[in-house]
Short mmCIF file of C-alpha atoms and ligand atoms in Angstrom, two decimals:
data_model
loop_
_atom_site.label_atom_id
_atom_site.label_comp_id
_atom_site.label_asym_id
_atom_site.label_seq_id
_atom_site.Cartn_x
_atom_site.Cartn_y
_atom_site.Cartn_z
CA UNK A 1050 3.54 -17.84 60.28
CA UNK A 1051 1.66 -18.33 63.76
CA UNK A 1052 5.28 -18.92 65.09
CA UNK A 1053 5.92 -15.16 63.91
CA UNK A 1054 3.02 -13.52 65.16
CA UNK A 1055 2.78 -15.09 68.54
CA UNK A 1056 6.46 -14.00 68.99
CA UNK A 1057 5.36 -10.54 67.80
CA UNK A 1058 2.27 -10.72 70.34
CA UNK A 1059 4.94 -12.40 72.96
CA UNK A 1060 7.27 -9.36 72.48
CA UNK A 1061 4.65 -6.66 72.94
CA UNK A 1062 3.51 -8.26 75.78
CA UNK A 1063 6.60 -8.80 77.90
CA UNK A 1064 7.60 -5.34 76.82
CA UNK A 1065 4.24 -3.45 77.76
CA UNK A 1066 3.00 -2.44 81.51
CA UNK A 1067 0.00 -4.74 82.32
CA UNK A 1068 0.76 -6.99 79.94
CA UNK A 1069 -0.33 -9.69 81.95
CA UNK A 1070 -3.12 -8.35 82.53
CA UNK A 1071 -4.23 -8.79 78.62
CA UNK A 1072 -5.36 -12.68 79.06
CA UNK A 1073 -6.31 -14.45 81.76
CA UNK A 1074 -3.59 -16.91 81.40
CA UNK A 1075 0.11 -16.86 80.05
CA UNK A 1076 2.30 -15.60 77.17
CA UNK A 1077 3.37 -18.77 75.43
CA UNK A 1078 5.64 -19.07 72.09
CA UNK A 1079 5.88 -21.66 69.78
CA UNK A 1080 3.93 -25.15 69.88
CA UNK A 1081 6.07 -28.17 71.54
CA UNK A 1082 3.89 -30.60 70.19
CA UNK A 1083 5.66 -29.63 66.41
CA UNK A 1084 8.20 -32.24 65.35
CA UNK A 1085 11.31 -31.00 65.58
CA UNK A 1086 11.98 -31.72 61.91
CA UNK A 1087 10.47 -28.82 61.16
CA UNK A 1088 12.08 -26.25 63.68
CA UNK A 1089 14.52 -23.79 62.09
CA UNK A 1090 17.93 -24.34 63.66
CA UNK A 1091 18.48 -23.16 66.99
CA UNK A 1092 21.51 -20.28 67.14
CA UNK A 1093 23.64 -19.50 70.06
CA UNK A 1094 25.61 -16.67 71.50
CA UNK A 1095 27.70 -15.55 74.45
CA UNK A 1096 29.06 -12.78 75.82
CA UNK A 1097 30.42 -10.75 79.03
CA UNK A 1098 30.85 -7.57 80.24
CA UNK A 1099 32.73 -5.91 83.28
CA UNK A 1100 30.78 -4.32 85.90
CA UNK A 1101 33.68 -3.92 88.00
CA UNK A 1102 32.97 -0.77 89.95
CA UNK A 1103 35.66 1.42 90.73
CA UNK A 1104 37.60 1.28 94.05
CA UNK A 1105 38.33 3.74 94.64
CA UNK A 1106 35.97 5.62 93.55
CA UNK A 1107 33.48 8.71 93.34
CA UNK A 1108 31.25 6.90 95.52
CA UNK A 1109 32.27 4.56 98.59
CA UNK A 1110 31.06 0.92 97.65
CA UNK A 1111 29.51 -0.94 100.12
CA UNK A 1112 29.74 -4.69 100.10
CA UNK A 1113 26.75 -6.37 100.26
CA UNK A 1114 25.51 -9.54 101.69
CA UNK A 1115 26.75 -9.57 105.59
CA UNK A 1116 27.14 -6.50 108.41
CA UNK A 1117 26.62 -2.76 107.69
CA UNK A 1118 29.04 -0.21 106.53
CA UNK A 1119 31.76 -2.47 104.50
CA UNK A 1120 33.80 -0.65 102.56
CA UNK A 1121 35.75 -1.82 99.57
CA UNK A 1122 39.37 -0.84 99.47
CA UNK A 1123 40.39 -2.53 96.71
CA UNK A 1124 39.70 -5.30 93.65
CA UNK A 1125 40.36 -8.81 94.10
CA UNK A 1126 38.80 -9.86 90.86
CA UNK A 1127 36.43 -8.38 88.24
CA UNK A 1128 32.57 -8.20 88.13
CA UNK A 1129 30.41 -9.20 85.39
CA UNK A 1130 27.45 -9.55 83.36
CA UNK A 1131 27.33 -12.34 81.02
CA UNK A 1132 24.90 -13.72 78.51
CA UNK A 1133 23.51 -16.56 76.64
CA UNK A 1134 21.53 -15.49 74.00
CA UNK A 1135 19.77 -18.11 72.06
CA UNK A 1136 17.08 -17.37 68.55
CA UNK A 1137 15.05 -20.20 66.70
CA UNK A 1138 12.95 -18.81 64.08
CA UNK A 1139 11.17 -15.83 65.28
CA UNK A 1140 11.71 -16.91 69.30
CA UNK A 1141 15.42 -14.69 70.51
CA UNK A 1142 15.86 -14.57 74.40
CA UNK A 1143 18.77 -13.75 76.44
CA UNK A 1144 19.20 -15.34 79.46
CA UNK A 1145 21.76 -12.71 81.87
CA UNK A 1146 23.84 -13.49 84.77
CA UNK A 1147 25.59 -10.74 86.98
CA UNK A 1148 28.04 -11.10 89.95
CA UNK A 1149 25.51 -9.28 91.94
CA UNK A 1150 23.47 -9.96 95.52
CA UNK A 1151 20.18 -9.07 93.58
CA UNK A 1152 18.77 -7.17 91.56
CA UNK A 1153 14.92 -5.89 91.62
CA UNK A 1154 12.05 -6.74 89.33
CA UNK A 1155 11.85 -2.82 88.38
CA UNK A 1156 15.54 -3.00 87.61
CA UNK A 1157 14.88 -5.75 84.91
CA UNK A 1158 12.03 -4.02 83.03
CA UNK A 1159 13.98 -0.77 82.76
CA UNK A 1160 16.35 -3.01 80.99
CA UNK A 1161 13.98 -4.65 78.59
CA UNK A 1162 12.90 -1.42 77.37
CA UNK A 1163 15.95 -1.09 75.84
CA UNK A 1164 15.83 -4.39 74.49
CA UNK A 1165 12.29 -4.61 72.82
CA UNK A 1166 13.51 -6.67 69.75
CA UNK A 1167 13.54 -9.97 72.44
CA UNK A 1168 11.31 -12.24 72.90
CA UNK A 1169 11.82 -12.64 76.28
CA UNK A 1170 14.92 -11.10 78.69
CA UNK A 1171 16.07 -12.44 81.61
CA UNK A 1172 18.06 -11.19 84.27
CA UNK A 1173 19.45 -13.32 87.44
CA UNK A 1174 22.35 -12.54 89.47
CA UNK A 1175 24.64 -15.00 91.89
CA UNK A 1176 23.70 -13.76 95.12
CA UNK A 1177 27.19 -12.66 95.25
CA UNK A 1178 27.91 -11.70 99.15
CA UNK A 1179 31.63 -10.25 97.71
CA UNK A 1180 29.97 -7.19 95.55
CA UNK A 1181 28.59 -3.91 95.59
CA UNK A 1182 24.90 -3.40 97.46
CA UNK A 1183 22.35 -3.17 94.97
CA UNK A 1184 19.40 -3.55 96.80
CA UNK A 1185 19.89 -1.04 99.56
CA UNK A 1186 20.00 -3.48 102.43
CA UNK A 1187 24.00 -3.05 103.45
CA UNK A 1188 24.67 0.75 103.60
CA UNK A 1189 26.84 2.87 106.24
CA UNK A 1190 23.70 1.79 109.10
CA UNK A 1191 20.65 0.54 108.69
CA UNK A 1192 19.08 3.75 108.78
CA UNK A 1193 21.24 4.40 105.42
CA UNK A 1194 21.25 3.10 101.69
CA UNK A 1195 24.22 1.08 100.31
CA UNK A 1196 22.96 1.57 96.68
CA UNK A 1197 24.75 3.84 94.84
CA UNK A 1198 22.11 5.06 91.81
CA UNK A 1199 25.02 6.04 89.27
CA UNK A 1200 26.34 2.24 89.69
CA UNK A 1201 22.87 0.49 89.07
CA UNK A 1202 22.40 2.54 85.88
CA UNK A 1203 25.71 1.61 84.37
CA UNK A 1204 24.94 -1.65 85.48
CA UNK A 1205 21.65 -1.60 83.67
CA UNK A 1206 23.45 0.06 80.76
CA UNK A 1207 26.23 -2.93 80.63
CA UNK A 1208 23.57 -5.61 81.10
CA UNK A 1209 22.06 -4.31 77.75
CA UNK A 1210 25.33 -4.49 76.26
CA UNK A 1211 26.07 -7.91 77.25
CA UNK A 1212 22.90 -9.21 75.31
CA UNK A 1213 24.02 -6.76 72.34
CA UNK A 1214 27.19 -8.45 72.46
CA UNK A 1215 25.51 -11.94 73.00
CA UNK A 1216 23.57 -11.22 70.04
CA UNK A 1217 25.94 -10.45 67.82
CA UNK A 1218 27.81 -14.14 68.39
CA UNK A 1219 24.66 -15.55 67.34
CA UNK A 1220 25.76 -18.94 65.14
CA UNK A 1221 23.87 -22.25 64.52
CA UNK A 1222 24.98 -24.39 67.40
CA UNK A 1223 23.77 -28.33 68.68
CA UNK A 1224 23.94 -29.30 72.28
CA UNK A 1225 24.42 -31.32 75.08
CA UNK A 1226 23.49 -31.64 78.94
CA UNK A 1227 25.85 -33.15 81.55
CA UNK A 1228 24.53 -33.11 85.79
CA UNK A 1229 26.80 -34.62 88.39
CA UNK A 1230 26.19 -34.57 92.70
CA UNK A 1231 28.52 -32.89 94.25
CA UNK A 1232 27.25 -32.80 97.76
CA UNK A 1233 31.04 -32.41 98.85
CA UNK A 1234 30.87 -28.78 97.68
CA UNK A 1235 27.75 -28.08 100.11
CA UNK A 1236 26.49 -26.91 103.60
CA UNK A 1237 23.18 -26.49 104.69
CA UNK A 1238 23.28 -24.28 107.67
CA UNK A 1239 19.95 -24.78 108.58
CA UNK A 1240 17.72 -27.51 109.80
CA UNK A 1241 16.17 -29.69 107.74
CA UNK A 1242 19.47 -30.81 106.34
CA UNK A 1243 18.20 -31.42 102.99
CA UNK A 1244 20.71 -29.96 99.51
CA UNK A 1245 20.18 -29.25 96.35
CA UNK A 1246 23.90 -30.71 94.97
CA UNK A 1247 23.04 -31.17 91.36
CA UNK A 1248 25.27 -29.32 88.67
CA UNK A 1249 24.13 -29.18 85.53
CA UNK A 1250 26.58 -28.24 82.49
CA UNK A 1251 25.25 -27.34 78.70
CA UNK A 1252 27.95 -27.28 76.23
CA UNK A 1253 26.90 -25.67 73.03
CA UNK A 1254 29.39 -27.32 69.80
CA UNK A 1255 29.02 -26.83 66.09
CA UNK A 1256 26.42 -28.78 64.84
CA UNK A 1257 28.69 -30.78 61.75
CA UNK A 1258 32.44 -30.35 63.23
CA UNK A 1259 31.38 -30.48 66.92
CA UNK A 1260 34.42 -27.93 67.40
CA UNK A 1261 33.01 -26.28 71.25
CA UNK A 1262 31.02 -22.78 71.62
CA UNK A 1263 30.26 -22.30 74.97
CA UNK A 1264 29.65 -23.54 78.43
CA UNK A 1265 26.37 -23.15 80.42
CA UNK A 1266 27.21 -23.85 84.35
CA UNK A 1267 24.34 -24.23 87.26
CA UNK A 1268 25.14 -24.41 90.42
CA UNK A 1269 23.14 -24.23 93.86
CA UNK A 1270 25.15 -22.19 96.64
CA UNK A 1271 26.13 -18.89 98.13
CA UNK A 1272 28.95 -17.24 96.63
CA UNK A 1273 29.98 -16.27 100.27
CA UNK A 1274 33.42 -18.14 100.67
CA UNK A 1275 35.33 -14.75 101.21
CA UNK A 1276 32.95 -14.00 103.97
CA UNK A 1277 31.83 -11.36 106.49
CA UNK A 1278 35.77 -9.76 106.63
CA UNK A 1279 37.10 -9.58 102.76
CA UNK A 1280 36.62 -5.85 101.84
CA UNK A 1281 38.01 -6.58 98.38
CA UNK A 1282 35.48 -6.73 95.48
CA UNK A 1283 34.95 -9.85 94.35
CA UNK A 1284 32.62 -12.58 92.07
CA UNK A 1285 34.08 -15.09 94.90
CA UNK A 1286 34.07 -19.08 93.59
CA UNK A 1287 32.00 -18.24 90.68
CA UNK A 1288 34.58 -15.64 89.33
CA UNK A 1289 37.32 -19.27 89.80
CA UNK A 1290 35.07 -21.30 88.52
CA UNK A 1291 34.62 -19.73 85.33
CA UNK A 1292 38.02 -18.64 84.57
CA UNK A 1293 39.17 -22.37 85.29
CA UNK A 1294 36.24 -23.77 82.74
CA UNK A 1295 37.52 -21.32 80.38
CA UNK A 1296 40.89 -21.87 80.74
CA UNK A 1297 40.34 -25.59 80.13
CA UNK A 1298 37.33 -25.38 77.55
CA UNK A 1299 39.05 -22.26 75.58
CA UNK A 1300 35.13 -20.81 75.14
CA UNK A 1301 33.06 -18.46 76.80
CA UNK A 1302 31.22 -19.89 79.79
CA UNK A 1303 28.00 -18.41 81.53
CA UNK A 1304 27.60 -19.66 85.41
CA UNK A 1305 23.76 -19.19 87.04
CA UNK A 1306 22.83 -19.76 91.04
CA UNK A 1307 19.86 -22.21 91.03
CA UNK A 1308 18.44 -23.12 94.56
CA UNK A 1309 20.06 -21.34 97.59
CA UNK A 1310 17.50 -20.83 100.08
CA UNK A 1311 17.36 -23.00 103.10
CA UNK A 1312 20.46 -22.56 103.56
CA UNK A 1313 23.05 -23.41 100.97
CA UNK A 1314 26.74 -21.85 101.30
CA UNK A 1315 30.21 -22.64 100.67
CA UNK A 1316 31.64 -21.69 104.23
CA UNK A 1317 32.11 -24.46 106.57
CA UNK A 1318 32.57 -26.72 103.69
CA UNK A 1319 36.41 -28.54 103.66
CA UNK A 1320 38.63 -27.73 100.94
CA UNK A 1321 42.13 -28.93 100.99
CA UNK A 1322 44.83 -28.00 98.77
CA UNK A 1323 46.94 -30.28 96.64
CA UNK A 1324 49.55 -30.41 100.10
CA UNK A 1325 46.21 -31.36 102.45
CA UNK A 1326 46.29 -28.18 103.64
CA UNK A 1327 42.52 -27.25 105.43
CA UNK A 1328 41.97 -23.30 104.12
CA UNK A 1329 39.53 -21.27 106.31
CA UNK A 1330 36.99 -19.34 105.19
CA UNK A 1331 37.46 -15.71 104.17
CA UNK A 1332 41.10 -16.56 102.55
CA UNK A 1333 41.44 -15.94 98.53
CA UNK A 1334 42.63 -19.57 99.01
CA UNK A 1335 39.96 -21.41 99.76
CA UNK A 1336 37.96 -19.01 97.44
CA UNK A 1337 39.95 -20.31 94.66
CA UNK A 1338 40.27 -24.15 95.45
CA UNK A 1339 36.15 -23.88 95.53
CA UNK A 1340 35.86 -22.31 92.38
CA UNK A 1341 38.51 -24.81 90.51
CA UNK A 1342 37.02 -28.17 92.72
CA UNK A 1343 33.39 -26.52 90.91
CA UNK A 1344 35.12 -26.06 87.50
CA UNK A 1345 36.33 -29.91 87.91
CA UNK A 1346 32.86 -30.94 89.09
CA UNK A 1347 31.36 -29.00 85.89
CA UNK A 1348 33.95 -30.90 83.93
CA UNK A 1349 32.82 -34.43 85.14
CA UNK A 1350 29.44 -33.74 84.45
CA UNK A 1351 30.60 -32.79 80.83
CA UNK A 1352 32.19 -36.06 80.26
CA UNK A 1353 29.01 -38.03 80.79
CA UNK A 1354 26.78 -35.54 78.81
CA UNK A 1355 24.60 -36.06 76.32
CA UNK A 1356 22.63 -34.96 73.52
CA UNK A 1357 19.72 -31.93 74.10
CA UNK A 1358 17.58 -30.59 71.31
CA UNK A 1359 16.64 -27.40 72.80
CA UNK A 1360 14.24 -26.34 69.94
CA UNK A 1361 11.66 -25.02 69.90
CA UNK A 1362 11.84 -22.04 72.78
CA UNK A 1363 8.84 -22.11 74.32
CA UNK A 1364 8.18 -19.45 76.98
CA UNK A 1365 5.69 -18.83 79.66
CA UNK A 1366 6.04 -15.40 82.10
CA UNK A 1367 3.44 -14.09 83.88
CA UNK A 1368 3.56 -11.27 86.70
CA UNK A 1369 2.64 -11.98 90.14
CA UNK A 1370 1.68 -9.94 93.22
CA UNK A 1371 2.78 -11.14 96.56
CA UNK A 1372 1.91 -9.72 100.12
CA UNK A 1373 4.37 -8.05 102.24
CA UNK A 1374 4.20 -9.58 105.68
CA UNK A 1375 8.36 -8.29 106.78
CA UNK A 1376 8.28 -5.51 109.56
CA UNK A 1377 11.75 -5.04 108.69
CA UNK A 1378 10.73 -5.02 104.82
CA UNK A 1379 7.80 -2.00 105.57
CA UNK A 1380 10.45 -0.50 108.24
CA UNK A 1381 13.28 -0.39 105.39
CA UNK A 1382 10.85 0.96 103.43
CA UNK A 1383 9.62 3.52 105.15
CA UNK A 1384 13.81 4.58 105.51
CA UNK A 1385 13.70 4.83 102.15
CA UNK A 1386 16.59 1.87 102.27
CA UNK A 1387 14.23 -0.50 100.21
CA UNK A 1388 12.87 1.11 97.25
CA UNK A 1389 9.93 -0.49 95.86
CA UNK A 1390 6.61 -0.27 94.06
CA UNK A 1391 3.85 -1.52 96.40
CA UNK A 1392 0.32 -2.78 95.68
CA UNK A 1393 -2.72 -3.05 97.03
CA UNK A 1394 -2.96 -6.80 98.16
CA UNK A 1395 -6.80 -8.02 98.48
CA UNK A 1396 -5.41 -11.99 97.98
CA UNK A 1397 -5.15 -12.20 94.50
CA UNK A 1398 -2.15 -12.81 93.22
CA UNK A 1399 -2.90 -12.29 89.22
CA UNK A 1400 -3.98 -8.51 89.73
CA UNK A 1401 -3.65 -6.01 92.16
CA UNK A 1402 -4.08 -1.80 91.92
CA UNK A 1403 -1.10 0.10 92.72
CA UNK A 1404 -1.33 1.10 96.61
CA UNK A 1405 -0.35 4.77 97.77
CA UNK A 1406 1.91 5.89 100.76
CA UNK A 1407 -1.19 5.95 102.47
CA UNK A 1408 -2.32 2.53 102.16
CA UNK A 1409 -1.73 0.25 105.25
CA UNK A 1410 1.34 -2.06 105.87
CA UNK A 1411 -0.55 -4.82 105.93
CA UNK A 1412 -2.43 -4.75 103.44
CA UNK A 1413 0.64 -4.02 100.71
CA UNK A 1414 1.98 -6.05 98.20
CA UNK A 1415 4.80 -6.39 95.73
CA UNK A 1416 4.85 -7.27 92.28
CA UNK A 1417 7.38 -9.83 90.31
CA UNK A 1418 7.82 -12.64 87.93
CA UNK A 1419 7.30 -16.33 87.06
CA UNK A 1420 8.67 -17.83 84.45
CA UNK A 1421 9.03 -21.77 82.75
CA UNK A 1422 11.23 -21.54 79.59
CA UNK A 1423 10.64 -25.05 77.87
CA UNK A 1424 13.60 -24.99 75.43
CA UNK A 1425 12.96 -28.67 73.61
CA UNK A 1426 13.67 -31.53 76.05
CA UNK A 1427 14.95 -28.53 79.02
CA UNK A 1428 12.70 -27.13 81.19
CA UNK A 1429 14.07 -24.39 83.06
CA UNK A 1430 12.04 -22.56 85.88
CA UNK A 1431 12.91 -19.37 86.77
CA UNK A 1432 12.58 -18.23 90.32
CA UNK A 1433 12.31 -14.39 91.88
CA UNK A 1434 14.55 -15.04 94.69
CA UNK A 1435 16.20 -17.67 97.48
CA UNK A 1436 13.86 -20.73 97.03
CA UNK A 1437 14.39 -23.60 99.76
CA UNK A 1438 15.35 -26.61 98.24
CA UNK A 1439 12.16 -28.64 99.72
CA UNK A 1440 10.17 -26.69 97.24
CA UNK A 1441 12.10 -27.35 94.39
CA UNK A 1442 13.26 -31.27 94.77
CA UNK A 1443 11.08 -33.88 93.79
CA UNK A 1444 11.02 -35.85 97.08
CA UNK A 1445 8.55 -36.94 100.12
CA UNK A 1446 8.32 -34.24 102.31
CA UNK A 1447 10.54 -33.21 104.92
CA UNK A 1448 8.50 -34.61 108.07
CA UNK A 1449 6.59 -31.90 110.18
CA UNK A 1450 8.39 -30.68 112.75
CA UNK A 1451 5.52 -29.83 115.67
CA UNK A 1452 7.70 -26.52 116.95
CA UNK A 1453 7.29 -24.97 113.76
CA UNK A 1454 4.23 -22.30 113.47
CA UNK A 1455 1.97 -23.73 110.61
CA UNK A 1456 1.68 -27.04 111.80
CA UNK A 1457 -1.79 -27.87 109.46
CA UNK A 1458 -0.13 -25.72 106.49
CA UNK A 1459 -0.41 -28.01 103.21
CA UNK A 1460 2.74 -29.20 101.50
CA UNK A 1461 3.55 -27.16 98.34
CA UNK A 1462 3.83 -28.91 95.29
CA UNK A 1463 7.68 -29.47 94.78
CA UNK A 1464 8.64 -27.35 91.30
CA UNK A 1465 10.50 -30.48 89.55
CA UNK A 1466 7.26 -32.21 90.30
CA UNK A 1467 5.57 -29.54 87.66
CA UNK A 1468 7.81 -30.17 84.96
CA UNK A 1469 7.54 -33.02 82.37
CA UNK A 1470 10.36 -33.12 80.11
CA UNK A 1471 13.29 -35.36 80.45
CA UNK A 1472 15.86 -32.56 81.90
CA UNK A 1473 15.44 -29.81 84.13
CA UNK A 1474 17.26 -26.56 85.51
CA UNK A 1475 16.36 -23.88 87.72
CA UNK A 1476 17.65 -20.33 87.68
CA UNK A 1477 17.04 -18.94 91.36
CA UNK A 1478 16.96 -14.74 91.78
CA UNK A 1479 15.30 -14.40 88.17
CA UNK A 1480 14.51 -10.96 87.31
CA UNK A 1481 14.01 -10.26 91.00
CA UNK A 1482 15.23 -10.98 94.53
CA UNK A 1483 12.09 -10.96 96.86
CA UNK A 1484 14.52 -12.79 99.43
CA UNK A 1485 14.00 -16.27 101.36
CA UNK A 1486 10.91 -18.73 99.60
CA UNK A 1487 10.43 -20.29 102.78
CA UNK A 1488 7.66 -23.54 103.21
CA UNK A 1489 5.14 -22.82 105.01
CA UNK A 1490 5.52 -25.80 107.32
CA UNK A 1491 8.68 -25.05 108.44
CA UNK A 1492 8.22 -21.07 109.09
CA UNK A 1493 9.42 -20.61 112.58
CA UNK A 1494 9.50 -17.57 114.12
CA UNK A 1495 7.28 -18.34 117.82
CA UNK A 1496 8.48 -20.73 120.67
CA UNK A 1497 8.36 -23.27 120.78
CA UNK A 1498 10.84 -23.65 117.93
CA UNK A 1499 10.96 -27.00 115.38
CA UNK A 1500 13.65 -29.34 116.12
CA UNK A 1501 14.00 -28.29 119.95
CA UNK A 1502 16.16 -25.16 119.93
CA UNK A 1503 16.20 -22.43 122.13
CA UNK A 1504 15.81 -19.52 119.43
CA UNK A 1505 15.13 -19.34 115.98
CA UNK A 1506 16.70 -20.11 113.14
CA UNK A 1507 17.85 -17.62 110.49
CA UNK A 1508 15.99 -17.40 107.32
CA UNK A 1509 12.03 -15.24 108.28
CA UNK A 1510 13.72 -12.08 108.82
CA UNK A 1511 14.89 -11.95 104.83
CA UNK A 1512 11.56 -13.61 103.65
CA UNK A 1513 8.36 -11.47 102.55
CA UNK A 1514 6.55 -13.83 104.24
CA UNK A 1515 4.80 -16.96 105.15
CA UNK A 1516 2.13 -17.07 101.85
CA UNK A 1517 4.83 -16.30 99.71
CA UNK A 1518 5.87 -19.91 98.90
CA UNK A 1519 1.97 -21.84 98.64
CA UNK A 1520 1.35 -18.47 96.37
CA UNK A 1521 4.25 -19.21 94.21
CA UNK A 1522 3.57 -22.97 94.15
CA UNK A 1523 -0.02 -22.48 92.80
CA UNK A 1524 1.37 -19.92 90.55
CA UNK A 1525 3.91 -22.12 88.97
CA UNK A 1526 1.16 -24.55 88.42
CA UNK A 1527 -1.05 -22.03 86.93
CA UNK A 1528 1.52 -21.03 84.81
CA UNK A 1529 2.23 -24.57 83.32
CA UNK A 1530 -1.52 -25.90 83.07
CA UNK A 1531 -1.70 -23.95 80.09
CA UNK A 1532 -1.36 -25.56 77.27
CA UNK A 1533 2.42 -25.24 76.12
CA UNK A 1534 3.59 -26.10 79.24
CA UNK A 1535 1.91 -29.62 79.19
ZN1 ZN B 2623 20.98 -15.42 100.35
#
């Protein structure tokens, strides 16, 4: 009975505006300490819905991720919203991955309005750099948004469809988890060199017959192999990886992007074909081959997968306010290019009043959400942007370079050190895209620059500010200190 009650509570809390303020801590469902045998069985369902914009269509499609005014001329391969739904007893969750550059929190909340019977709905984007602009930053010019609001409304609708379709597929399922290192598929374009090169695969199967039912793949790389000159809509390597896995396994595949900051990319990754020919960035051949290599790595992970108990489903989620320090974002907002609600920053990440257009820009904050999903032996940390690997991986800290801007900044506790379950996974760009989440000690916009460089590295211009990482790390620690996170 307790479970049903808590499920109902969280439903109301997740759906309602200001739900976070109702308790001084978090929403937790289920009780991870109960014995697994007492749990109702796990059910799993997957679905995908096409979200490819028409090209040519009624309005131009501006491709996101590189320069301005990159108008799509055609379609190379379709874009999808892919959903996996899980249900255990009274708890029902949906995890959606969308082949887009990013998705704002306001859009996530609108989708959730239509799915109030779900305990939790998460929407993550793959960070696709070859699909339509859904954030505003890549229109005809820096002064014009590239977003087509009608398209975004349609995507919201189709995400809801994907969740409902996955729900219809819910069947009893068991799971296995596999992981493999694939450093050969990553290039790190920003110093210091550190990549999150672990690929994680979940395999769902019929509990009695072992018949495969579906796959979840989580990898850490910018989907941008077709690069900055491409004018064909594409899901980049993600589309090819999912297609290859589907072909081989014959079951639905949901792909999630994890850690991509710092900056992990497929560009400059050397990819050769069977004849030994190396293919350049920007070619369909490299993109396809990269996707197929990724699928092969996922299959290697599956070959050594181990059984995984995924119940009970415990959800911890909380809204967080973060100061908006980036002058470029303020400018973009003033121009109407970037549309986000603003709040008054008073130093408290847990609460902030709505701000008005007269609120000085230096006092403004945005609202976003953090979450940890504890699914049996698996903990999934859900991060609302592009986080640097240093903030995720449980490794000794990167030595401080004296050229950086905040030499006295403390090292943030990495997220994987906070997670206590046997298996860990990360979903990046989860429910939001706030940009790069940079370790404060690596923030570097003022000379002298770290690593004896003559100029600054790329990253800070797409981050809301230097306090983002320390605030988020402390927020995750607070979230996990509560009963359900132990
Ligand atoms: Zn990025």
